[in-house]
Coordinates of C-alpha atoms in Angstrom, one line a residue:
Chain A
M12 CA 12.1 6.1 -3.9
I13 CA 11.0 2.7 -5.3
E14 CA 8.6 0.3 -3.7
A15 CA 8.1 -2.9 -5.7
T16 CA 5.6 -5.3 -4.3
E17 CA 5.1 -8.8 -5.6
L18 CA 6.1 -7.6 -9.0
E19 CA 5.6 -10.0 -11.9
K20 CA 6.0 -9.8 -15.7
H21 CA 4.9 -12.5 -18.0
Y22 CA 5.4 -12.8 -21.8
G23 CA 2.5 -15.0 -22.7
D24 CA 3.0 -18.1 -20.6
K25 CA 6.6 -17.4 -19.9
R26 CA 7.5 -15.8 -16.6
A27 CA 10.3 -13.3 -17.1
L28 CA 10.2 -11.7 -13.7
G29 CA 8.9 -12.2 -10.2
P30 CA 7.2 -12.2 -8.0
V31 CA 9.8 -9.9 -6.5
S32 CA 9.6 -7.3 -3.8
F33 CA 12.2 -4.7 -3.0
T34 CA 12.5 -1.1 -1.9
I35 CA 15.1 1.4 -2.9
S36 CA 15.7 4.5 -0.9
E37 CA 16.3 8.0 -2.4
G38 CA 19.9 8.6 -3.2
E39 CA 20.8 5.0 -3.2
A40 CA 22.7 3.4 -6.0
V41 CA 21.6 -0.2 -6.5
G42 CA 22.9 -2.8 -8.9
F43 CA 20.9 -5.5 -10.5
L44 CA 23.3 -8.4 -11.0
G45 CA 22.4 -11.5 -13.1
L46 CA 23.2 -13.5 -16.2
N47 CA 21.7 -12.7 -19.5
G48 CA 18.1 -13.7 -19.5
A49 CA 17.9 -13.5 -15.7
G50 CA 15.2 -10.8 -15.7
K51 CA 17.4 -7.7 -15.1
T52 CA 16.3 -5.8 -18.2
T53 CA 12.6 -6.7 -17.7
A54 CA 12.8 -5.4 -14.1
L55 CA 14.4 -2.2 -15.3
R56 CA 12.0 -1.7 -18.1
V57 CA 9.1 -2.1 -15.7
L58 CA 10.6 0.5 -13.4
A59 CA 11.1 2.8 -16.3
C60 CA 7.5 2.4 -17.3
D61 CA 8.4 0.8 -20.6
L62 CA 6.6 -2.4 -19.7
R63 CA 3.4 -2.8 -17.7
P64 CA 3.8 -5.3 -14.9
S65 CA 1.6 -8.4 -15.2
A66 CA 0.9 -8.5 -11.5
G67 CA 2.0 -6.6 -8.3
S68 CA 2.6 -3.0 -8.0
V69 CA 5.5 -0.6 -8.3
R70 CA 5.6 2.9 -6.9
V71 CA 8.2 5.5 -7.9
G72 CA 8.4 8.5 -5.7
G73 CA 5.1 7.5 -4.2
I74 CA 3.3 7.4 -7.5
D75 CA 1.8 4.1 -8.8
A76 CA 3.5 3.3 -12.1
V77 CA 0.4 1.5 -13.5
E78 CA -2.1 4.1 -12.5
S79 CA 0.0 7.2 -13.5
P80 CA 2.7 6.0 -16.0
H81 CA 3.3 9.5 -17.4
E82 CA 3.9 11.0 -13.9
V83 CA 6.4 8.3 -13.2
R84 CA 8.1 8.7 -16.7
R85 CA 8.7 12.4 -15.8
Q86 CA 10.7 11.3 -12.8
V87 CA 12.7 8.6 -14.6
G88 CA 15.7 8.7 -16.9
F89 CA 16.2 5.4 -18.8
L90 CA 19.2 4.2 -20.7
P91 CA 18.4 0.9 -22.4
E92 CA 21.0 -1.6 -23.5
T93 CA 21.1 0.0 -26.9
P94 CA 20.9 3.8 -26.5
P95 CA 17.9 5.2 -28.3
L96 CA 19.7 7.5 -30.6
Y97 CA 18.6 9.3 -33.8
L98 CA 21.7 8.9 -35.8
D99 CA 20.8 11.8 -38.2
M100 CA 20.7 14.4 -35.4
T101 CA 23.5 16.4 -33.8
V102 CA 24.2 15.7 -30.1
G103 CA 22.8 19.1 -29.1
D104 CA 19.6 18.7 -31.2
Y105 CA 19.1 15.2 -29.9
L106 CA 19.4 16.2 -26.3
D107 CA 17.1 19.2 -26.9
F108 CA 14.5 16.8 -28.5
A109 CA 14.8 14.4 -25.6
G110 CA 14.4 17.1 -23.0
R111 CA 11.4 18.6 -24.6
L112 CA 9.8 15.3 -25.0
R113 CA 10.0 15.0 -21.2
G114 CA 8.1 18.3 -20.9
M115 CA 11.0 20.8 -20.6
T116 CA 10.6 24.2 -22.2
A117 CA 13.0 25.4 -24.9
G118 CA 14.6 27.8 -22.4
A119 CA 14.9 25.2 -19.7
V120 CA 16.7 22.8 -22.1
R121 CA 19.0 25.6 -23.3
D122 CA 20.0 26.3 -19.7
R123 CA 20.4 22.7 -18.8
L124 CA 22.3 21.6 -21.8
P125 CA 25.8 22.9 -20.9
E126 CA 25.5 21.2 -17.5
V127 CA 24.5 17.8 -19.1
L128 CA 27.2 18.1 -21.7
K129 CA 29.8 18.8 -19.1
A130 CA 28.6 15.9 -16.8
T131 CA 28.9 13.5 -19.7
N132 CA 32.0 14.9 -21.3
L133 CA 30.2 15.7 -24.5
T134 CA 30.8 19.4 -24.8
E135 CA 33.3 19.0 -27.6
V136 CA 31.0 16.9 -29.8
K137 CA 27.9 18.9 -29.2
D138 CA 27.6 19.8 -32.9
D139 CA 28.6 16.4 -34.2
I140 CA 26.2 14.1 -35.9
V141 CA 25.4 11.1 -33.7
R142 CA 26.1 8.7 -36.6
Q143 CA 29.8 9.9 -36.6
L144 CA 30.4 9.2 -32.9
S145 CA 32.3 6.3 -31.6
H146 CA 30.5 3.7 -29.5
G147 CA 31.8 5.2 -26.3
Y148 CA 30.5 8.6 -27.1
R149 CA 27.1 7.2 -28.2
Q150 CA 26.8 5.5 -24.8
R151 CA 27.5 8.9 -23.2
V152 CA 24.9 10.5 -25.3
G153 CA 22.5 7.8 -24.1
V154 CA 23.3 8.7 -20.5
A155 CA 22.9 12.4 -21.3
Q156 CA 19.4 11.9 -22.7
A157 CA 18.5 10.0 -19.6
I158 CA 19.6 12.9 -17.3
V159 CA 18.7 15.9 -19.3
H160 CA 15.3 16.4 -17.6
R161 CA 16.7 16.1 -14.1
P162 CA 15.0 12.8 -13.2
K163 CA 15.0 11.7 -9.6
L164 CA 15.6 8.1 -10.7
L165 CA 18.2 7.0 -13.3
V166 CA 17.9 3.6 -14.7
L167 CA 20.9 2.3 -16.6
D168 CA 20.8 -1.0 -18.4
E169 CA 24.3 -2.4 -18.8
P170 CA 25.8 1.1 -19.4
T171 CA 29.3 -0.3 -20.0
R172 CA 28.2 -2.9 -22.6
G173 CA 30.6 -2.9 -25.6
L174 CA 33.0 -0.3 -24.1
D175 CA 36.7 -0.6 -24.1
P176 CA 38.6 -0.7 -20.8
V177 CA 39.3 3.0 -20.8
Q178 CA 35.7 3.9 -21.6
I179 CA 34.5 1.5 -18.9
V180 CA 36.6 3.4 -16.3
E181 CA 35.2 6.7 -17.6
M182 CA 31.6 5.4 -17.5
R183 CA 32.1 4.1 -13.9
Q184 CA 33.4 7.5 -12.9
M185 CA 30.4 9.2 -14.6
I186 CA 28.0 7.0 -12.7
R187 CA 29.8 7.7 -9.4
D188 CA 29.4 11.4 -10.1
L189 CA 25.7 11.0 -11.0
K190 CA 25.2 9.2 -7.7
K191 CA 25.5 12.5 -5.9
T192 CA 22.4 13.8 -7.5
H193 CA 20.3 10.8 -8.5
T194 CA 18.9 7.6 -7.3
I195 CA 20.5 5.1 -9.6
L196 CA 19.7 1.6 -10.8
V197 CA 22.3 -0.2 -12.8
S198 CA 22.2 -3.6 -14.3
S199 CA 25.1 -5.8 -15.3
H200 CA 26.3 -9.3 -15.5
I201 CA 29.7 -8.2 -14.4
L202 CA 30.1 -8.0 -10.6
P203 CA 33.1 -5.6 -10.4
E204 CA 31.3 -3.1 -12.6
I205 CA 28.4 -2.9 -10.2
S206 CA 30.3 -3.4 -7.0
E207 CA 32.4 -0.4 -7.9
T208 CA 29.5 2.0 -8.5
C209 CA 26.7 0.7 -6.3
D210 CA 25.9 0.8 -2.6
R211 CA 23.8 -2.3 -2.8
L212 CA 23.3 -5.3 -5.0
L213 CA 20.2 -7.2 -6.0
V214 CA 21.1 -10.6 -7.5
I215 CA 18.5 -11.8 -10.0
R216 CA 18.3 -15.4 -11.1
D217 CA 15.4 -16.9 -13.2
G218 CA 13.4 -13.7 -12.6
A219 CA 13.7 -13.9 -8.8
I220 CA 15.9 -11.9 -6.4
V221 CA 18.1 -14.6 -4.8
A222 CA 20.3 -12.3 -2.8
A223 CA 20.5 -8.7 -1.7
G224 CA 23.0 -6.6 0.2
T225 CA 26.3 -4.9 -0.1
E226 CA 29.2 -6.6 -1.8
A227 CA 30.7 -7.3 1.6
E228 CA 27.5 -8.8 2.9
L229 CA 27.1 -11.0 -0.2
S230 CA 30.7 -12.0 -0.1
S231 CA 30.7 -12.9 3.5
G232 CA 27.7 -15.1 3.0
L233 CA 29.7 -17.1 0.5
L234 CA 33.0 -17.2 2.3
D235 CA 33.9 -20.6 3.6
A236 CA 34.6 -20.2 7.3
R237 CA 36.1 -23.7 7.4
S238 CA 38.8 -22.9 4.8
V239 CA 41.6 -20.8 6.3
V240 CA 44.7 -19.1 4.9
L241 CA 47.7 -18.8 7.2
E242 CA 51.0 -17.1 7.0
V243 CA 53.4 -18.5 9.5
A244 CA 57.0 -17.7 10.4
P245 CA 58.3 -21.2 11.4
G246 CA 60.0 -21.5 14.8
A247 CA 62.1 -24.4 16.1
G248 CA 61.6 -27.5 13.8
G249 CA 60.9 -25.4 10.7
E250 CA 58.3 -26.2 8.1
E251 CA 57.7 -29.8 9.3
A252 CA 57.0 -28.6 12.8
V253 CA 54.5 -26.0 11.5
L254 CA 52.7 -28.6 9.4
A255 CA 52.6 -31.0 12.3
C256 CA 51.1 -28.4 14.6
A257 CA 48.6 -27.4 12.1
R258 CA 47.5 -31.0 11.4
A259 CA 47.2 -31.6 15.1
A260 CA 44.7 -28.8 15.6
A261 CA 41.2 -30.1 16.3
G262 CA 39.0 -30.4 13.2
V263 CA 41.7 -29.8 10.7
T264 CA 41.4 -32.2 7.7
R265 CA 44.0 -31.0 5.3
V266 CA 47.0 -28.7 5.3
D267 CA 48.7 -27.6 2.1
V268 CA 51.7 -25.3 1.6
A269 CA 50.7 -22.6 -0.8
S270 CA 54.0 -20.8 -1.0
R271 CA 57.3 -20.3 0.7
A272 CA 59.0 -16.9 0.5
H273 CA 61.4 -15.0 2.7
G274 CA 61.1 -17.5 5.5
V275 CA 57.3 -17.3 5.6
L276 CA 55.0 -20.2 4.9
E277 CA 51.6 -19.7 3.4
L278 CA 49.2 -22.5 4.2
N279 CA 45.8 -23.4 3.0
V280 CA 44.0 -25.3 5.7
D281 CA 40.7 -27.1 5.4
A282 CA 38.8 -28.0 8.5
A283 CA 35.5 -29.7 9.5
L284 CA 34.7 -26.7 11.7
D285 CA 35.8 -23.2 12.2
A286 CA 39.4 -24.0 13.3
R287 CA 40.9 -20.5 13.4
A288 CA 41.2 -20.2 17.2
E289 CA 42.5 -23.6 17.6
L290 CA 45.1 -23.2 14.8
C291 CA 46.3 -19.9 16.3
R292 CA 46.6 -21.5 19.7
V293 CA 48.6 -24.6 18.7
L294 CA 50.9 -22.7 16.3
V295 CA 51.8 -20.0 18.8
G296 CA 52.0 -22.7 21.5
G297 CA 54.5 -24.6 19.2
G298 CA 56.7 -21.5 19.1
H299 CA 55.8 -20.4 15.6
G300 CA 54.8 -16.9 14.6
V301 CA 51.4 -16.4 13.1
L302 CA 51.7 -13.5 10.7
R303 CA 48.2 -13.7 9.1
L304 CA 45.2 -15.8 9.6
D305 CA 42.1 -15.3 7.4
R306 CA 39.2 -17.1 6.0
A307 CA 39.7 -18.2 2.4
R308 CA 38.4 -15.5 0.2
H309 CA 36.8 -16.5 -3.1
Q310 CA 37.6 -14.4 -6.2
L311 CA 34.9 -11.9 -7.0
E312 CA 34.0 -13.8 -10.2
S313 CA 33.6 -17.0 -8.2
I314 CA 31.2 -15.3 -5.8
F315 CA 29.3 -13.9 -8.8
L316 CA 29.0 -17.3 -10.4
E317 CA 27.8 -18.8 -7.1
L318 CA 25.3 -16.1 -6.7
V319 CA 23.8 -16.0 -10.2
Q320 CA 24.1 -19.7 -11.0
G321 CA 23.0 -20.9 -7.6
R322 CA 26.0 -23.1 -6.9
T323 CA 25.7 -22.5 -3.3
D324 CA 23.1 -23.1 -0.7
S325 CA 23.7 -19.7 0.8
S326 CA 21.7 -17.9 -1.8
K327 CA 18.5 -16.8 -0.2
G328 CA 15.4 -15.2 -1.4
A329 CA 15.7 -11.6 -0.4
T330 CA 13.6 -8.6 -0.6
Chain B
M7 CA 5.3 23.4 -27.1
C8 CA 3.1 20.3 -27.3
A9 CA 4.5 16.8 -27.9
T10 CA 2.9 16.7 -31.4
T11 CA 4.8 19.8 -32.5
I12 CA 8.1 18.5 -31.0
I13 CA 7.7 15.2 -32.9
F14 CA 6.5 16.9 -36.0
R15 CA 9.6 19.1 -36.1
R16 CA 11.9 16.2 -35.6
E17 CA 10.3 14.1 -38.3
L18 CA 10.1 17.0 -40.8
A19 CA 13.8 17.8 -40.2
A20 CA 14.6 14.1 -40.6
Y21 CA 13.0 14.2 -44.1
L22 CA 14.9 17.3 -45.0
R23 CA 18.2 16.1 -43.6
S24 CA 18.2 12.6 -45.0
P25 CA 19.0 11.6 -48.6
M26 CA 15.9 9.3 -48.4
G27 CA 13.5 12.3 -48.3
W28 CA 15.1 13.9 -51.3
V29 CA 15.4 10.7 -53.3
I30 CA 11.7 10.0 -52.7
A31 CA 10.9 13.6 -53.8
A32 CA 13.0 13.3 -56.9
I33 CA 11.6 9.9 -58.0
T34 CA 8.0 11.2 -57.3
L35 CA 8.6 14.3 -59.5
L36 CA 10.3 12.3 -62.2
L37 CA 7.5 9.7 -62.3
D38 CA 5.0 12.6 -62.3
G39 CA 6.7 14.3 -65.2
V40 CA 6.9 11.1 -67.2
L41 CA 3.2 10.3 -66.7
F42 CA 2.4 13.9 -67.5
Q43 CA 4.3 13.8 -70.8
A44 CA 3.2 10.3 -71.8
F45 CA -0.5 10.4 -70.8
A46 CA -1.7 13.8 -69.7
L47 CA -0.4 15.7 -72.7
G48 CA -0.9 12.7 -75.0
A49 CA -0.1 12.5 -78.7
G50 CA -3.1 14.4 -80.1
K51 CA -4.7 17.7 -79.4
R52 CA -7.0 18.0 -76.4
L53 CA -8.6 20.6 -74.3
S54 CA -6.5 22.2 -71.6
A55 CA -9.1 21.3 -68.9
V56 CA -8.9 17.7 -70.1
A57 CA -5.1 17.6 -70.0
L58 CA -5.2 19.1 -66.6
A59 CA -7.7 16.6 -65.4
E60 CA -5.5 13.8 -66.8
F61 CA -2.5 15.3 -65.0
F62 CA -4.3 15.1 -61.7
R63 CA -5.5 11.6 -62.5
Y64 CA -2.1 10.3 -63.3
S65 CA -0.5 12.2 -60.4
T66 CA -2.4 10.0 -57.9
L67 CA 0.1 7.1 -58.7
P68 CA 3.3 8.9 -57.8
V69 CA 1.7 10.6 -54.8
A70 CA 0.5 7.2 -53.5
V71 CA 3.9 5.6 -54.0
A72 CA 5.6 8.6 -52.3
A73 CA 3.1 8.5 -49.4
I74 CA 3.7 4.9 -48.7
A75 CA 7.5 5.3 -49.1
L76 CA 7.5 8.2 -46.7
S77 CA 5.2 6.7 -44.1
M78 CA 6.3 3.1 -44.0
R79 CA 9.4 4.1 -41.9
L80 CA 7.6 6.3 -39.5
V81 CA 7.0 3.8 -36.7
A82 CA 8.7 0.7 -38.0
E83 CA 12.1 2.5 -38.1
E84 CA 11.8 3.6 -34.5
R85 CA 11.3 0.0 -33.5
E86 CA 14.0 -1.3 -35.8
Q87 CA 16.6 1.2 -34.5
G88 CA 15.5 1.0 -30.8
T89 CA 14.5 4.7 -30.6
M90 CA 10.9 3.8 -29.8
V91 CA 12.1 3.3 -26.2
L92 CA 12.8 7.0 -25.9
L93 CA 9.2 7.8 -27.0
N94 CA 7.7 5.0 -24.9
T95 CA 9.5 6.1 -21.7
S96 CA 8.6 9.8 -22.2
P97 CA 5.4 11.3 -20.9
V98 CA 4.0 11.4 -24.5
R99 CA 0.6 10.1 -25.6
D100 CA 0.5 7.7 -28.6
R101 CA -1.8 10.0 -30.4
D102 CA 0.8 12.8 -30.2
I103 CA 3.4 10.5 -31.6
V104 CA 1.1 9.4 -34.5
L105 CA -0.2 12.9 -35.2
G106 CA 3.3 14.5 -35.1
K107 CA 4.7 11.9 -37.5
F108 CA 1.7 12.0 -39.8
L109 CA 1.7 15.8 -40.1
A110 CA 5.5 15.9 -40.8
A111 CA 5.1 13.4 -43.6
F112 CA 2.0 15.2 -44.9
V113 CA 3.8 18.6 -45.0
F114 CA 6.7 17.0 -46.8
L115 CA 4.5 15.1 -49.3
T116 CA 2.4 18.2 -49.9
G117 CA 5.5 20.2 -50.6
V118 CA 6.7 17.6 -53.1
T119 CA 3.2 17.4 -54.7
L120 CA 3.1 21.2 -55.1
A121 CA 6.5 21.2 -56.7
S122 CA 4.8 19.6 -59.7
V123 CA 2.8 22.9 -60.2
Y124 CA 5.1 23.7 -63.2
M125 CA 3.2 21.1 -65.2
P126 CA -0.2 22.9 -65.0
L127 CA 1.7 26.0 -65.8
L128 CA 3.0 24.4 -69.0
I129 CA -0.6 23.6 -70.0
M130 CA -1.4 27.3 -69.3
V131 CA 1.3 28.4 -71.7
N132 CA -0.5 26.8 -74.7
G133 CA -4.0 27.0 -73.4
K134 CA -6.4 28.2 -70.8
I135 CA -7.0 26.6 -67.5
S136 CA -9.0 27.5 -64.5
V137 CA -7.2 28.4 -61.3
G138 CA -10.1 26.8 -59.4
Q139 CA -9.5 23.5 -61.2
V140 CA -5.8 23.6 -60.3
A141 CA -6.6 24.5 -56.7
V142 CA -9.3 21.8 -56.3
G143 CA -7.1 19.3 -58.1
Y144 CA -4.2 19.9 -55.7
L145 CA -6.7 19.8 -52.8
G146 CA -7.7 16.4 -54.0
L147 CA -4.1 15.2 -54.3
A148 CA -3.4 16.5 -50.8
L149 CA -6.4 14.5 -49.4
W150 CA -5.5 11.5 -51.5
G151 CA -1.9 11.7 -50.2
A152 CA -3.1 12.2 -46.6
T153 CA -5.2 9.0 -46.9
M154 CA -2.3 7.0 -48.3
L155 CA 0.0 8.4 -45.5
A156 CA -2.5 7.3 -42.9
I157 CA -2.7 3.8 -44.3
G158 CA 1.1 3.8 -44.3
V159 CA 1.3 5.0 -40.7
F160 CA -1.1 2.3 -39.7
A161 CA 0.9 -0.4 -41.5
S162 CA 4.1 1.0 -40.0
S163 CA 2.6 0.7 -36.5
L164 CA 2.1 -3.0 -37.0
T165 CA 5.7 -4.1 -37.6
R166 CA 9.3 -3.3 -37.0
H167 CA 10.3 -3.9 -40.6
Q168 CA 9.9 -1.0 -43.0
L169 CA 9.6 -3.3 -46.1
V170 CA 6.8 -5.3 -44.5
A171 CA 5.1 -2.1 -43.6
G172 CA 5.4 -0.8 -47.2
I173 CA 4.0 -4.1 -48.6
V174 CA 1.1 -4.1 -46.1
A175 CA 0.3 -0.4 -46.9
A176 CA 0.3 -1.1 -50.6
A177 CA -1.9 -4.1 -50.1
I178 CA -4.4 -2.1 -48.0
A179 CA -4.4 0.7 -50.5
G180 CA -4.7 -1.8 -53.4
C181 CA -7.7 -3.4 -51.7
F182 CA -9.5 -0.1 -51.3
V183 CA -8.9 0.8 -55.0
A184 CA -10.0 -2.7 -56.0
F185 CA -13.4 -2.2 -54.4
Y186 CA -14.4 -0.3 -57.5
F187 CA -13.8 -3.4 -59.6
L188 CA -15.6 -5.5 -57.0
S189 CA -18.6 -3.2 -57.2
K190 CA -18.9 -4.0 -60.9
V191 CA -19.3 -7.7 -60.3
V192 CA -21.6 -7.9 -57.3
D193 CA -25.2 -7.1 -57.0
G194 CA -27.5 -5.6 -54.5
P195 CA -26.6 -3.5 -51.6
L196 CA -23.0 -4.7 -51.6
K197 CA -22.5 -3.1 -55.0
D198 CA -23.2 0.4 -53.5
V199 CA -21.1 -0.4 -50.4
F200 CA -18.1 -1.3 -52.4
A201 CA -18.5 1.6 -54.7
S202 CA -18.8 4.0 -51.8
I203 CA -15.7 2.9 -50.0
D204 CA -13.6 2.6 -53.1
L205 CA -10.7 5.0 -52.7
Y206 CA -10.4 6.3 -56.2
A207 CA -13.1 5.8 -58.8
R208 CA -16.0 7.5 -57.1
H209 CA -14.3 10.0 -54.9
F210 CA -11.3 11.4 -56.8
P211 CA -12.5 12.2 -60.3
P212 CA -14.6 15.3 -59.2
F213 CA -11.4 16.8 -57.8
Q214 CA -9.5 16.3 -61.1
Q215 CA -12.4 18.0 -62.9
G216 CA -12.2 20.9 -60.5
V217 CA -15.5 20.1 -58.8
L218 CA -15.5 20.4 -55.1
H219 CA -18.0 18.1 -53.3
L220 CA -17.9 18.2 -49.5
A221 CA -18.9 14.6 -49.4
H222 CA -15.7 13.5 -51.1
V223 CA -13.6 15.7 -48.8
V224 CA -15.3 14.2 -45.8
Y225 CA -14.8 10.7 -47.2
Y226 CA -11.0 11.2 -47.5
L227 CA -10.8 12.9 -44.1
A228 CA -12.8 10.0 -42.6
V229 CA -10.6 7.3 -44.1
T230 CA -7.5 9.2 -42.9
Y231 CA -9.0 9.5 -39.4
V232 CA -9.9 5.9 -39.2
F233 CA -6.4 4.7 -40.2
L234 CA -4.7 7.2 -37.9
L235 CA -7.0 6.0 -35.1
L236 CA -6.1 2.4 -35.9
A237 CA -2.4 3.3 -35.7
V238 CA -2.9 5.0 -32.3
K239 CA -4.7 2.0 -31.0
T240 CA -2.1 -0.4 -32.3
M241 CA 0.7 1.6 -30.7
E242 CA -1.2 1.8 -27.4
A243 CA -1.6 -2.0 -27.5
K244 CA 2.1 -2.5 -28.2
R245 CA 3.5 0.2 -25.9
W246 CA 2.3 -0.6 -22.5
Q247 CA 2.0 -4.3 -22.6

């Protein structure tokens, strides 16, 4: 659906994006993850044919965006950070205007409108003036204008920005529903927002894609195999015996008790190497029950910070 | 329906829906009426044709003010409110955008201008006027208004601030009117150049007298075209950077 090759965007001397290369298949939902100013919005605006790339090429549906921008625009629905709403129009009139701007006939818009209003839960406010709508509804109208002309590609720039928690959940659900019929690009600086709605993530930092993959793939790259979490049911000798066994395992440098509950010890173990097999062997050999053994899992936000701020060496250029 | 028509309808509806359109219309007609009473009718007796000519002459001021007030928002407001993105990411040419917006403002302005027709009718009550003079006078005002609107659209395409656009438009229009005074103080070929491109003194008086010269019609259409073209080129340059 999208093929970006060595794509770059400069504002004067300042490089805002690239060079980046990536491909997105039809029907995929891809999230652009990055901090403010990382280049997400620039990337999306280039893909939506709002900005001309300074170098490189981008093809949408096989059509070159620089050579035939209007053809690409017909295939793209774009929701910018601030929805482009005419506040003096009613929701219905606005969507009619947006559809016809994209080349739909009056009849086609009339037939399509109920579908769009239903998909975005706007049916009840169809005749309301946009100015009178809440922020959440305005955001939905923004999504509605982006899908009214049945685009193949839907580009949503921070669609949950400024929404309250309930509206965020509703917006996520709406995006999940739209995934069934569109290729979707979503940008955000909030990992859970993207990870819940997208199949794949592209992490942008300083205008470059520093990591790409599913949330699980990205997370696994950042998990520290040498830090282990254990749940142990102590055998003979109790807690002291468990700690002694764990400390005796080859490579183990530190053992802390994280919690004690209902006769189960939770241990955090640091090691100089992947000590999981050795830990399991010595603990079971010592007569203790190993209830759980896992690599230490970072919190999602920690992973996000490591990805977008480059706190780890595991971030790799990815296309 | 072409993009020009779609944009034209939206913009015209925006003028009719918003208080701004009606406020501009009301102020224009009020100013027109005051100028008519104070200067066109005057204190002493005068021929109806002279009073009518004076009415058209003084109407150029409210029409120019209204044209700039109506047009300064046309593009700048889209940028200011972020709605330009919708137009920019739609398969719509910049000339369609400019033309649609210009035509909407022109139709609204022409409607407001024609609403002053009761003033010539008042002259008719106590005198005799030629329908031709009224028609040609209003044609002149329409062309004058179109030119001012085109200048306003161009100024609006330069910036995202309506006020700045209004000031720039007024400055451009002021310069074009001032060419007349400049032509009075320079010699040689420049004198004729300045006199020819002056927006008012050479080209509008024939309309107010009821005399229709094709050259003056072409002049106003040409200036309108040039400024609309400049607006299109400015938008093209800004749109797909």
